[in-house]
Amino acid sequence: MRAALLAVTASAVLLAPAPVAAATGTPAAPAVRCPRVPAPAMSRPPRPSPPPAVPEQRVVGGAALGTTGLVVPAGAGAPPAVTATSWLVADLDTGQVLGGCGPHEYGTPASVQKLLLAATMLPRLDPKQTVTVTEADMNIEPGSSAVGLVEGGRYTIETIWLGLLLNSGNEAANALARLGSGVDDAAAGVRAMNEQAHRLGALQTHAVTPSGLDGKGQFTSAYDLALIARACFAEPNFRRYALTRQARIPAQPAQRTKGFQIQNENQLIYRYPGALGGKTGFTDLARHTYVGAAQRDGRRLVVTLLGAEPAPKRGWEQGAALLDWGFSLPRDASVGRLVEPGELTATPSATPSELAAPGTARPAAASRAAHSGSGWLWAVVALTGAGVLLLGGLLWRRRRRLP
């Protein structure tokens, strides 16, 4: 397999072989360094070892995305320097990837994992249903993010979603995973999240906790987060929740707790014109993670980033700068694409790199069309051949009868 990687140097955009060529034995070109801004040294736990790289997964969306470095369209200006270790900008509507830094590099998600929970459970749960929070729902890491639900409290599903997406409530994540599992079990909800990630084509994503609290073997990538975010923004309720600035958690008289107001922690919706919302995340291990979307001049773009530090710019500010860069590119700019839900599982015989080549038709439809078309063609050929043989036989018999 041979591919092209659009690489930025200090003076120009150059064409170079993609690192994924190593999967076929061809030497890989050095990755182009992503523009980075120095960040203050921070104390953090040692990073977990990611799973072994799977070559086919690293080229989902297009061969140019299989780089550890920078990939941008030819002729594009350099993207802004950020502290994030990996990022991606894509069009929510067309699915075209506009650029990225290590799009398929493994990263730890922190609370942006709640988007996978939303993509999985939003279609399953009635927002107007009233449910009871259990003792198991309240089992979260001491000092971690919580919205303030109480054991035995009665809340609507919508209130719990708002607690999850505005205040990143980890107890809200536990409750929604349990309620959406179908068997009243949060662990089953996590399994459903992983099944949904696979269906979306997010093959590098593995959830261990519904909230994004760190767990052994829990990883994602900037590309996978864009797939997950695209699924979220396809849900009308998610779009409404993501732009909600304030909500109220109702009083629970039986538990003797008063009602209180919560506010959306995503500063993008307050400070970025055209913001559509998204999700923030942080743990000591993951550092700052971020997903944000905005619209401008009829375009809707999404940015995802992993492993960022808050100085000199916070995660949402780095996302905003990358969105500005994305909106500056022509509408047809592309280095790859976001695969469609179910695309990679629709034709198991094909490899992800074949399915995800930019500009190709969706494989499920293509395979059906190709199959029916080829069957029709062979039927015509067979009938035509039979007709020729029959006509030849009649002519031969007639010739035998002539004097």
mmCIF file of C-alpha atoms in Angstrom:
data_model
loop_
_atom_site.group_PDB
_atom_site.id
_atom_site.type_symbol
_atom_site.label_atom_id
_atom_site.label_comp_id
_atom_site.label_asym_id
_atom_site.label_seq_id
_atom_site.Cartn_x
_atom_site.Cartn_y
_atom_site.Cartn_z
ATOM 1 C CA MET A 1 0.000 0.000 0.000
ATOM 2 C CA ARG A 2 1.347 3.413 -0.978
ATOM 3 C CA ALA A 3 -0.062 6.700 0.229
ATOM 4 C CA ALA A 4 0.714 10.403 0.414
ATOM 5 C CA LEU A 5 1.170 12.476 3.528
ATOM 6 C CA LEU A 6 0.754 16.227 3.363
ATOM 7 C CA ALA A 7 3.519 17.545 5.545
ATOM 8 C CA VAL A 8 4.381 21.061 6.695
ATOM 9 C CA THR A 9 7.950 22.324 6.867
ATOM 10 C CA ALA A 10 9.183 25.733 7.897
ATOM 11 C CA SER A 11 8.876 27.043 4.349
ATOM 12 C CA ALA A 12 6.276 25.055 2.422
ATOM 13 C CA VAL A 13 3.854 22.152 2.270
ATOM 14 C CA LEU A 14 5.632 19.093 0.903
ATOM 15 C CA LEU A 15 4.450 15.704 -0.312
ATOM 16 C CA ALA A 16 6.049 12.755 1.467
ATOM 17 C CA PRO A 17 5.388 9.021 1.871
ATOM 18 C CA ALA A 18 3.105 8.205 4.779
ATOM 19 C CA PRO A 19 4.485 6.308 7.777
ATOM 20 C CA VAL A 20 1.790 3.645 7.308
ATOM 21 C CA ALA A 21 3.767 2.387 4.324
ATOM 22 C CA ALA A 22 5.853 0.488 6.848
ATOM 23 C CA ALA A 23 2.991 -2.011 7.139
ATOM 24 C CA THR A 24 3.963 -3.309 3.692
ATOM 25 C CA GLY A 25 7.689 -3.249 4.289
ATOM 26 C CA THR A 26 8.288 0.154 2.675
ATOM 27 C CA PRO A 27 10.415 2.441 4.882
ATOM 28 C CA ALA A 28 8.372 5.168 6.530
ATOM 29 C CA ALA A 29 9.203 8.847 6.183
ATOM 30 C CA PRO A 30 9.964 10.783 9.365
ATOM 31 C CA ALA A 31 6.849 12.364 10.842
ATOM 32 C CA VAL A 32 6.597 16.140 10.597
ATOM 33 C CA ARG A 33 6.622 17.761 14.010
ATOM 34 C CA CYS A 34 3.403 19.392 15.142
ATOM 35 C CA PRO A 35 3.568 23.081 16.100
ATOM 36 C CA ARG A 36 3.902 23.077 19.874
ATOM 37 C CA VAL A 37 4.033 25.835 22.433
ATOM 38 C CA PRO A 38 6.166 25.225 25.539
ATOM 39 C CA ALA A 39 4.162 24.375 28.638
ATOM 40 C CA PRO A 40 5.230 24.642 32.284
ATOM 41 C CA ALA A 41 6.599 21.441 33.769
ATOM 42 C CA MET A 42 3.851 19.628 35.645
ATOM 43 C CA SER A 43 3.914 16.764 38.108
ATOM 44 C CA ARG A 44 1.859 13.892 36.764
ATOM 45 C CA PRO A 45 1.617 10.116 37.128
ATOM 46 C CA PRO A 46 3.563 8.049 34.598
ATOM 47 C CA ARG A 47 1.648 7.535 31.384
ATOM 48 C CA PRO A 48 0.208 4.054 30.895
ATOM 49 C CA SER A 49 1.600 1.954 28.090
ATOM 50 C CA PRO A 50 -0.818 2.043 25.147
ATOM 51 C CA PRO A 51 -1.869 -1.115 23.320
ATOM 52 C CA PRO A 52 0.366 -2.241 20.440
ATOM 53 C CA ALA A 53 -0.310 -0.239 17.285
ATOM 54 C CA VAL A 54 -2.550 -1.980 14.740
ATOM 55 C CA PRO A 55 -1.580 -0.753 11.239
ATOM 56 C CA GLU A 56 -5.092 -1.148 9.837
ATOM 57 C CA GLN A 57 -6.586 0.952 12.633
ATOM 58 C CA ARG A 58 -4.073 3.750 12.098
ATOM 59 C CA VAL A 59 -5.298 4.367 8.546
ATOM 60 C CA VAL A 60 -9.025 4.424 9.235
ATOM 61 C CA GLY A 61 -10.189 7.593 7.508
ATOM 62 C CA GLY A 62 -7.339 7.624 4.994
ATOM 63 C CA ALA A 63 -3.683 6.669 4.764
ATOM 64 C CA ALA A 64 -2.440 10.215 5.403
ATOM 65 C CA LEU A 65 -3.899 10.065 8.916
ATOM 66 C CA GLY A 66 -1.527 7.270 9.937
ATOM 67 C CA THR A 67 1.199 9.657 11.050
ATOM 68 C CA THR A 68 2.551 10.426 14.488
ATOM 69 C CA GLY A 69 3.090 14.008 13.363
ATOM 70 C CA LEU A 70 1.307 16.757 11.459
ATOM 71 C CA VAL A 71 -0.989 16.298 8.458
ATOM 72 C CA VAL A 72 -2.606 19.304 6.744
ATOM 73 C CA PRO A 73 -3.985 20.020 3.248
ATOM 74 C CA ALA A 74 -1.621 21.202 0.530
ATOM 75 C CA GLY A 75 -1.325 24.971 0.530
ATOM 76 C CA ALA A 76 -2.769 25.342 4.034
ATOM 77 C CA GLY A 77 -1.268 27.763 6.491
ATOM 78 C CA ALA A 78 0.400 26.296 9.551
ATOM 79 C CA PRO A 79 -2.030 25.492 12.362
ATOM 80 C CA PRO A 80 -1.606 27.256 15.707
ATOM 81 C CA ALA A 81 0.901 25.909 18.189
ATOM 82 C CA VAL A 82 -0.766 24.135 21.110
ATOM 83 C CA THR A 83 0.293 22.040 24.077
ATOM 84 C CA ALA A 84 -2.000 19.119 23.153
ATOM 85 C CA THR A 85 -0.133 15.930 22.289
ATOM 86 C CA SER A 86 -2.673 15.070 19.560
ATOM 87 C CA TRP A 87 -5.609 16.812 17.882
ATOM 88 C CA LEU A 88 -7.929 16.732 14.879
ATOM 89 C CA VAL A 89 -10.277 19.158 13.095
ATOM 90 C CA ALA A 90 -13.138 17.821 10.960
ATOM 91 C CA ASP A 91 -16.367 18.920 9.281
ATOM 92 C CA LEU A 92 -19.388 17.610 11.193
ATOM 93 C CA ASP A 93 -21.584 17.561 8.093
ATOM 94 C CA THR A 94 -19.359 16.289 5.281
ATOM 95 C CA GLY A 95 -17.098 14.207 7.511
ATOM 96 C CA GLN A 96 -13.984 15.596 5.817
ATOM 97 C CA VAL A 97 -10.910 15.735 8.072
ATOM 98 C CA LEU A 98 -9.218 19.114 7.676
ATOM 99 C CA GLY A 99 -6.033 18.326 9.541
ATOM 100 C CA GLY A 100 -4.545 16.792 12.623
ATOM 101 C CA CYS A 101 -1.550 15.982 14.770
ATOM 102 C CA GLY A 102 -1.091 12.272 15.464
ATOM 103 C CA PRO A 103 -4.802 11.649 14.780
ATOM 104 C CA HIS A 104 -4.546 7.943 15.587
ATOM 105 C CA GLU A 105 -2.164 8.199 18.540
ATOM 106 C CA TYR A 106 -3.502 6.621 21.728
ATOM 107 C CA GLY A 107 -4.456 9.026 24.510
ATOM 108 C CA THR A 108 -6.276 8.922 27.841
ATOM 109 C CA PRO A 109 -9.746 10.462 27.533
ATOM 110 C CA ALA A 110 -10.705 11.786 30.993
ATOM 111 C CA SER A 111 -14.254 13.223 30.952
ATOM 112 C CA VAL A 112 -14.575 13.573 27.188
ATOM 113 C CA GLN A 113 -15.378 9.850 27.494
ATOM 114 C CA LYS A 114 -18.807 11.016 28.650
ATOM 115 C CA LEU A 115 -19.485 11.777 24.987
ATOM 116 C CA LEU A 116 -19.254 8.065 24.211
ATOM 117 C CA LEU A 117 -21.730 7.481 27.035
ATOM 118 C CA ALA A 118 -24.025 10.071 25.449
ATOM 119 C CA ALA A 119 -23.658 8.612 21.952
ATOM 120 C CA THR A 120 -24.610 5.212 23.379
ATOM 121 C CA MET A 121 -27.379 6.011 25.839
ATOM 122 C CA LEU A 122 -29.192 9.090 24.474
ATOM 123 C CA PRO A 123 -31.225 7.014 21.987
ATOM 124 C CA ARG A 124 -32.062 4.455 24.695
ATOM 125 C CA LEU A 125 -33.393 6.666 27.485
ATOM 126 C CA ASP A 126 -36.577 8.714 27.760
ATOM 127 C CA PRO A 127 -35.506 12.168 28.993
ATOM 128 C CA LYS A 128 -38.839 12.711 30.780
ATOM 129 C CA GLN A 129 -38.702 9.492 32.815
ATOM 130 C CA THR A 130 -38.129 9.933 36.566
ATOM 131 C CA VAL A 131 -35.597 7.558 38.119
ATOM 132 C CA THR A 132 -33.983 6.930 41.502
ATOM 133 C CA VAL A 133 -30.250 7.315 42.142
ATOM 134 C CA THR A 134 -28.748 4.274 43.858
ATOM 135 C CA GLU A 135 -25.889 3.691 46.259
ATOM 136 C CA ALA A 136 -23.859 2.139 43.409
ATOM 137 C CA ASP A 137 -24.299 5.303 41.336
ATOM 138 C CA MET A 138 -22.607 7.296 44.086
ATOM 139 C CA ASN A 139 -19.497 5.103 44.038
ATOM 140 C CA ILE A 140 -17.040 7.595 42.554
ATOM 141 C CA GLU A 141 -13.450 8.503 43.320
ATOM 142 C CA PRO A 142 -13.266 10.850 46.333
ATOM 143 C CA GLY A 143 -12.656 14.417 45.237
ATOM 144 C CA SER A 144 -13.567 13.700 41.611
ATOM 145 C CA SER A 145 -16.098 15.700 39.619
ATOM 146 C CA ALA A 146 -19.684 15.391 40.862
ATOM 147 C CA VAL A 147 -22.856 17.344 40.156
ATOM 148 C CA GLY A 148 -24.474 16.798 43.559
ATOM 149 C CA LEU A 149 -27.041 14.045 43.079
ATOM 150 C CA VAL A 150 -27.968 12.182 46.256
ATOM 151 C CA GLU A 151 -28.624 8.527 46.940
ATOM 152 C CA GLY A 152 -32.349 7.870 46.876
ATOM 153 C CA GLY A 153 -32.979 11.123 45.040
ATOM 154 C CA ARG A 154 -35.602 11.202 42.296
ATOM 155 C CA TYR A 155 -34.601 12.996 39.099
ATOM 156 C CA THR A 156 -35.664 13.064 35.486
ATOM 157 C CA ILE A 157 -33.289 11.511 32.981
ATOM 158 C CA GLU A 158 -32.926 14.951 31.403
ATOM 159 C CA THR A 159 -31.766 16.436 34.704
ATOM 160 C CA ILE A 160 -29.129 13.718 34.974
ATOM 161 C CA TRP A 161 -27.962 14.391 31.396
ATOM 162 C CA LEU A 162 -27.598 18.069 32.239
ATOM 163 C CA GLY A 163 -25.625 17.151 35.353
ATOM 164 C CA LEU A 164 -23.363 15.006 33.189
ATOM 165 C CA LEU A 165 -22.756 17.448 30.339
ATOM 166 C CA LEU A 166 -22.754 20.780 32.180
ATOM 167 C CA ASN A 167 -20.918 19.808 35.390
ATOM 168 C CA SER A 168 -19.294 16.522 34.327
ATOM 169 C CA GLY A 169 -20.939 14.625 37.166
ATOM 170 C CA ASN A 170 -19.329 11.222 37.594
ATOM 171 C CA GLU A 171 -22.257 9.950 39.650
ATOM 172 C CA ALA A 172 -24.508 11.031 36.771
ATOM 173 C CA ALA A 173 -22.348 8.940 34.413
ATOM 174 C CA ASN A 174 -22.731 5.878 36.642
ATOM 175 C CA ALA A 175 -26.505 6.345 36.770
ATOM 176 C CA LEU A 176 -26.901 6.766 33.006
ATOM 177 C CA ALA A 177 -24.675 3.779 32.233
ATOM 178 C CA ARG A 178 -26.736 1.653 34.606
ATOM 179 C CA LEU A 179 -30.112 2.897 33.376
ATOM 180 C CA GLY A 180 -29.245 2.545 29.706
ATOM 181 C CA SER A 181 -27.683 -0.899 30.022
ATOM 182 C CA GLY A 182 -30.986 -2.731 29.822
ATOM 183 C CA VAL A 183 -30.086 -4.870 32.852
ATOM 184 C CA ASP A 184 -29.680 -2.150 35.504
ATOM 185 C CA ASP A 185 -25.908 -2.618 35.614
ATOM 186 C CA ALA A 186 -23.299 0.083 34.944
ATOM 187 C CA ALA A 187 -20.730 -2.518 33.863
ATOM 188 C CA ALA A 188 -23.137 -3.680 31.160
ATOM 189 C CA GLY A 189 -23.493 -0.024 30.180
ATOM 190 C CA VAL A 190 -19.735 0.204 29.681
ATOM 191 C CA ARG A 191 -19.845 -2.889 27.482
ATOM 192 C CA ALA A 192 -22.554 -1.178 25.423
ATOM 193 C CA MET A 193 -20.296 1.878 25.121
ATOM 194 C CA ASN A 194 -17.505 -0.271 23.702
ATOM 195 C CA GLU A 195 -19.902 -1.900 21.257
ATOM 196 C CA GLN A 196 -21.056 1.545 20.152
ATOM 197 C CA ALA A 197 -17.447 2.710 19.703
ATOM 198 C CA HIS A 198 -16.811 -0.275 17.443
ATOM 199 C CA ARG A 199 -19.973 0.431 15.419
ATOM 200 C CA LEU A 200 -18.938 4.056 14.948
ATOM 201 C CA GLY A 201 -15.511 2.977 13.657
ATOM 202 C CA ALA A 202 -13.701 4.204 16.785
ATOM 203 C CA LEU A 203 -11.495 1.126 16.821
ATOM 204 C CA GLN A 204 -8.844 2.630 19.108
ATOM 205 C CA THR A 205 -11.326 3.465 21.852
ATOM 206 C CA HIS A 206 -11.816 1.242 24.874
ATOM 207 C CA ALA A 207 -13.882 2.375 27.848
ATOM 208 C CA VAL A 208 -13.307 0.999 31.336
ATOM 209 C CA THR A 209 -15.365 3.555 33.269
ATOM 210 C CA PRO A 210 -18.501 5.376 32.049
ATOM 211 C CA SER A 211 -17.271 8.717 33.388
ATOM 212 C CA GLY A 212 -13.728 8.800 32.034
ATOM 213 C CA LEU A 213 -12.160 8.340 35.464
ATOM 214 C CA ASP A 214 -8.867 6.615 34.755
ATOM 215 C CA GLY A 215 -8.928 2.852 34.383
ATOM 216 C CA LYS A 216 -6.358 0.325 33.229
ATOM 217 C CA GLY A 217 -6.559 -0.168 29.470
ATOM 218 C CA GLN A 218 -8.743 2.882 28.855
ATOM 219 C CA PHE A 219 -7.696 4.721 25.690
ATOM 220 C CA THR A 220 -9.009 6.691 22.748
ATOM 221 C CA SER A 221 -7.608 8.871 19.925
ATOM 222 C CA ALA A 222 -8.307 12.308 18.497
ATOM 223 C CA TYR A 223 -9.797 10.676 15.389
ATOM 224 C CA ASP A 224 -12.062 8.403 17.437
ATOM 225 C CA LEU A 225 -13.285 11.351 19.513
ATOM 226 C CA ALA A 226 -14.336 13.133 16.312
ATOM 227 C CA LEU A 227 -16.393 10.089 15.275
ATOM 228 C CA ILE A 228 -18.019 9.989 18.709
ATOM 229 C CA ALA A 229 -18.679 13.737 18.749
ATOM 230 C CA ARG A 230 -20.269 13.537 15.305
ATOM 231 C CA ALA A 231 -22.682 10.890 16.600
ATOM 232 C CA CYS A 232 -23.510 13.096 19.594
ATOM 233 C CA PHE A 233 -24.200 16.197 17.535
ATOM 234 C CA ALA A 234 -26.564 14.162 15.352
ATOM 235 C CA GLU A 235 -28.838 13.898 18.437
ATOM 236 C CA PRO A 236 -31.177 16.919 18.886
ATOM 237 C CA ASN A 237 -31.262 16.515 22.677
ATOM 238 C CA PHE A 238 -27.484 16.506 22.853
ATOM 239 C CA ARG A 239 -27.280 19.716 20.820
ATOM 240 C CA ARG A 240 -29.750 21.329 23.224
ATOM 241 C CA TYR A 241 -27.960 20.103 26.350
ATOM 242 C CA ALA A 242 -24.535 21.129 25.036
ATOM 243 C CA LEU A 243 -25.696 24.750 24.626
ATOM 244 C CA THR A 244 -27.581 24.934 27.929
ATOM 245 C CA ARG A 245 -25.895 27.551 30.077
ATOM 246 C CA GLN A 246 -27.715 26.970 33.351
ATOM 247 C CA ALA A 247 -29.897 24.242 34.837
ATOM 248 C CA ARG A 248 -31.427 23.491 38.198
ATOM 249 C CA ILE A 249 -30.998 20.329 40.233
ATOM 250 C CA PRO A 250 -34.260 19.958 42.160
ATOM 251 C CA ALA A 251 -34.585 19.665 45.932
ATOM 252 C CA GLN A 252 -34.965 16.222 47.445
ATOM 253 C CA PRO A 253 -37.223 16.612 50.496
ATOM 254 C CA ALA A 254 -36.938 12.964 51.505
ATOM 255 C CA GLN A 255 -33.138 13.348 51.658
ATOM 256 C CA ARG A 256 -33.406 16.863 53.155
ATOM 257 C CA THR A 257 -31.396 18.502 50.384
ATOM 258 C CA LYS A 258 -32.179 21.831 48.768
ATOM 259 C CA GLY A 259 -32.275 22.518 45.054
ATOM 260 C CA PHE A 260 -29.391 24.352 43.442
ATOM 261 C CA GLN A 261 -28.270 25.768 40.120
ATOM 262 C CA ILE A 262 -25.467 24.463 37.917
ATOM 263 C CA GLN A 263 -23.668 26.169 35.057
ATOM 264 C CA ASN A 264 -22.061 24.853 31.888
ATOM 265 C CA GLU A 265 -18.306 24.540 32.425
ATOM 266 C CA ASN A 266 -17.479 24.718 28.703
ATOM 267 C CA GLN A 267 -16.288 28.291 28.188
ATOM 268 C CA LEU A 268 -16.517 27.939 24.415
ATOM 269 C CA ILE A 269 -20.293 28.511 24.497
ATOM 270 C CA TYR A 270 -19.819 31.860 26.232
ATOM 271 C CA ARG A 271 -16.777 33.180 24.402
ATOM 272 C CA TYR A 272 -16.707 31.766 20.868
ATOM 273 C CA PRO A 273 -19.165 33.106 18.271
ATOM 274 C CA GLY A 274 -21.150 30.272 16.722
ATOM 275 C CA ALA A 275 -20.207 27.766 19.433
ATOM 276 C CA LEU A 276 -22.257 24.565 19.461
ATOM 277 C CA GLY A 277 -20.861 23.106 22.670
ATOM 278 C CA GLY A 278 -18.743 20.076 23.474
ATOM 279 C CA LYS A 279 -17.063 18.599 26.540
ATOM 280 C CA THR A 280 -14.121 19.321 28.784
ATOM 281 C CA GLY A 281 -12.036 16.739 30.618
ATOM 282 C CA PHE A 282 -9.189 16.489 33.087
ATOM 283 C CA THR A 283 -7.394 13.945 35.240
ATOM 284 C CA ASP A 284 -3.823 14.047 36.526
ATOM 285 C CA LEU A 285 -3.037 11.200 34.167
ATOM 286 C CA ALA A 286 -4.847 12.401 31.031
ATOM 287 C CA ARG A 287 -4.132 16.090 31.587
ATOM 288 C CA HIS A 288 -6.621 18.328 29.776
ATOM 289 C CA THR A 289 -8.784 16.849 27.036
ATOM 290 C CA TYR A 290 -11.322 18.737 24.976
ATOM 291 C CA VAL A 291 -14.001 18.386 22.304
ATOM 292 C CA GLY A 292 -15.702 21.478 20.891
ATOM 293 C CA ALA A 293 -17.807 22.388 17.873
ATOM 294 C CA ALA A 294 -18.878 25.622 16.206
ATOM 295 C CA GLN A 295 -20.620 26.865 13.081
ATOM 296 C CA ARG A 296 -19.639 29.681 10.745
ATOM 297 C CA ASP A 297 -20.880 30.604 7.267
ATOM 298 C CA GLY A 298 -22.891 27.405 6.958
ATOM 299 C CA ARG A 299 -20.047 25.116 8.088
ATOM 300 C CA ARG A 300 -19.987 23.069 11.290
ATOM 301 C CA LEU A 301 -16.541 22.030 12.485
ATOM 302 C CA VAL A 302 -15.443 19.927 15.428
ATOM 303 C CA VAL A 303 -12.073 19.918 17.175
ATOM 304 C CA THR A 304 -10.740 17.194 19.467
ATOM 305 C CA LEU A 305 -7.562 17.313 21.516
ATOM 306 C CA LEU A 306 -5.798 15.116 24.055
ATOM 307 C CA GLY A 307 -2.976 15.591 26.542
ATOM 308 C CA ALA A 308 -3.028 19.392 26.771
ATOM 309 C CA GLU A 309 -1.683 21.605 29.544
ATOM 310 C CA PRO A 310 -3.682 24.643 30.714
ATOM 311 C CA ALA A 311 -0.863 27.151 30.200
ATOM 312 C CA PRO A 312 -0.301 29.322 28.317
ATOM 313 C CA LYS A 313 -3.826 28.566 27.007
ATOM 314 C CA ARG A 314 -6.545 26.395 28.455
ATOM 315 C CA GLY A 315 -7.926 23.432 26.582
ATOM 316 C CA TRP A 316 -10.989 25.199 25.209
ATOM 317 C CA GLU A 317 -8.815 28.127 24.049
ATOM 318 C CA GLN A 318 -6.526 25.735 22.174
ATOM 319 C CA GLY A 319 -9.640 24.197 20.647
ATOM 320 C CA ALA A 320 -10.924 27.632 19.655
ATOM 321 C CA ALA A 321 -7.624 28.492 17.941
ATOM 322 C CA LEU A 322 -7.740 25.231 15.969
ATOM 323 C CA LEU A 323 -11.370 25.913 14.993
ATOM 324 C CA ASP A 324 -10.324 29.336 13.679
ATOM 325 C CA TRP A 325 -7.639 27.643 11.617
ATOM 326 C CA GLY A 326 -10.143 25.109 10.291
ATOM 327 C CA PHE A 327 -12.626 27.792 9.259
ATOM 328 C CA SER A 328 -9.824 29.576 7.367
ATOM 329 C CA LEU A 329 -9.384 26.584 5.030
ATOM 330 C CA PRO A 330 -11.299 26.149 1.756
ATOM 331 C CA ARG A 331 -14.481 24.082 1.981
ATOM 332 C CA ASP A 332 -12.963 21.315 -0.127
ATOM 333 C CA ALA A 333 -9.796 21.040 1.985
ATOM 334 C CA SER A 334 -9.273 17.491 3.183
ATOM 335 C CA VAL A 335 -6.643 15.011 4.345
ATOM 336 C CA GLY A 336 -9.085 12.186 5.041
ATOM 337 C CA ARG A 337 -12.603 11.603 6.269
ATOM 338 C CA LEU A 338 -14.667 10.406 9.217
ATOM 339 C CA VAL A 339 -16.073 6.972 8.463
ATOM 340 C CA GLU A 340 -19.824 6.482 8.731
ATOM 341 C CA PRO A 341 -21.458 4.515 11.572
ATOM 342 C CA GLY A 342 -21.489 0.832 10.725
ATOM 343 C CA GLU A 343 -19.175 1.296 7.754
ATOM 344 C CA LEU A 344 -16.252 -0.716 9.023
ATOM 345 C CA THR A 345 -18.459 -3.549 10.254
ATOM 346 C CA ALA A 346 -20.652 -3.703 7.134
ATOM 347 C CA THR A 347 -18.036 -5.430 4.973
ATOM 348 C CA PRO A 348 -15.842 -7.549 7.255
ATOM 349 C CA SER A 349 -13.846 -8.927 4.322
ATOM 350 C CA ALA A 350 -12.400 -5.500 3.505
ATOM 351 C CA THR A 351 -9.637 -3.826 5.483
ATOM 352 C CA PRO A 352 -10.252 -0.474 7.197
ATOM 353 C CA SER A 353 -7.751 1.204 4.853
ATOM 354 C CA GLU A 354 -9.740 0.084 1.827
ATOM 355 C CA LEU A 355 -13.019 1.156 3.374
ATOM 356 C CA ALA A 356 -11.786 4.527 4.510
ATOM 357 C CA ALA A 357 -10.039 5.863 1.423
ATOM 358 C CA PRO A 358 -11.151 9.487 0.955
ATOM 359 C CA GLY A 359 -13.756 9.936 -1.725
ATOM 360 C CA THR A 360 -14.851 6.329 -1.917
ATOM 361 C CA ALA A 361 -18.493 5.280 -1.663
ATOM 362 C CA ARG A 362 -19.837 3.826 1.547
ATOM 363 C CA PRO A 363 -18.880 0.152 1.419
ATOM 364 C CA ALA A 364 -22.230 -1.297 2.506
ATOM 365 C CA ALA A 365 -24.024 0.379 -0.382
ATOM 366 C CA ALA A 366 -21.135 -0.218 -2.764
ATOM 367 C CA SER A 367 -20.945 -3.910 -2.006
ATOM 368 C CA ARG A 368 -24.665 -4.384 -2.501
ATOM 369 C CA ALA A 369 -24.650 -2.458 -5.739
ATOM 370 C CA ALA A 370 -21.609 -4.262 -7.041
ATOM 371 C CA HIS A 371 -23.090 -7.645 -6.202
ATOM 372 C CA SER A 372 -26.458 -7.011 -7.822
ATOM 373 C CA GLY A 373 -24.879 -5.287 -10.794
ATOM 374 C CA SER A 374 -22.425 -8.092 -11.470
ATOM 375 C CA GLY A 375 -25.167 -10.720 -11.157
ATOM 376 C CA TRP A 376 -27.320 -8.874 -13.686
ATOM 377 C CA LEU A 377 -24.358 -8.526 -16.044
ATOM 378 C CA TRP A 378 -23.519 -12.238 -15.931
ATOM 379 C CA ALA A 379 -27.166 -13.094 -16.550
ATOM 380 C CA VAL A 380 -27.167 -10.932 -19.683
ATOM 381 C CA VAL A 381 -23.911 -12.485 -20.870
ATOM 382 C CA ALA A 382 -25.261 -15.996 -20.337
ATOM 383 C CA LEU A 383 -28.533 -15.293 -22.137
ATOM 384 C CA THR A 384 -26.692 -13.587 -24.984
ATOM 385 C CA GLY A 385 -24.314 -16.538 -25.323
ATOM 386 C CA ALA A 386 -27.206 -18.997 -25.356
ATOM 387 C CA GLY A 387 -28.928 -16.927 -28.015
ATOM 388 C CA VAL A 388 -25.840 -16.916 -30.225
ATOM 389 C CA LEU A 389 -25.467 -20.689 -29.940
ATOM 390 C CA LEU A 390 -29.146 -21.248 -30.782
ATOM 391 C CA LEU A 391 -28.988 -18.927 -33.785
ATOM 392 C CA GLY A 392 -25.791 -20.602 -34.982
ATOM 393 C CA GLY A 393 -27.435 -24.020 -34.750
ATOM 394 C CA LEU A 394 -30.472 -22.927 -36.777
ATOM 395 C CA LEU A 395 -28.286 -21.427 -39.492
ATOM 396 C CA TRP A 396 -26.186 -24.604 -39.653
ATOM 397 C CA ARG A 397 -29.313 -26.785 -40.041
ATOM 398 C CA ARG A 398 -30.714 -24.473 -42.699
ATOM 399 C CA ARG A 399 -27.436 -24.580 -44.579
ATOM 400 C CA ARG A 400 -27.501 -28.412 -44.503
ATOM 401 C CA ARG A 401 -30.929 -28.367 -46.193
ATOM 402 C CA LEU A 402 -29.906 -26.065 -49.066
ATOM 403 C CA PRO A 403 -29.180 -27.767 -52.489
#
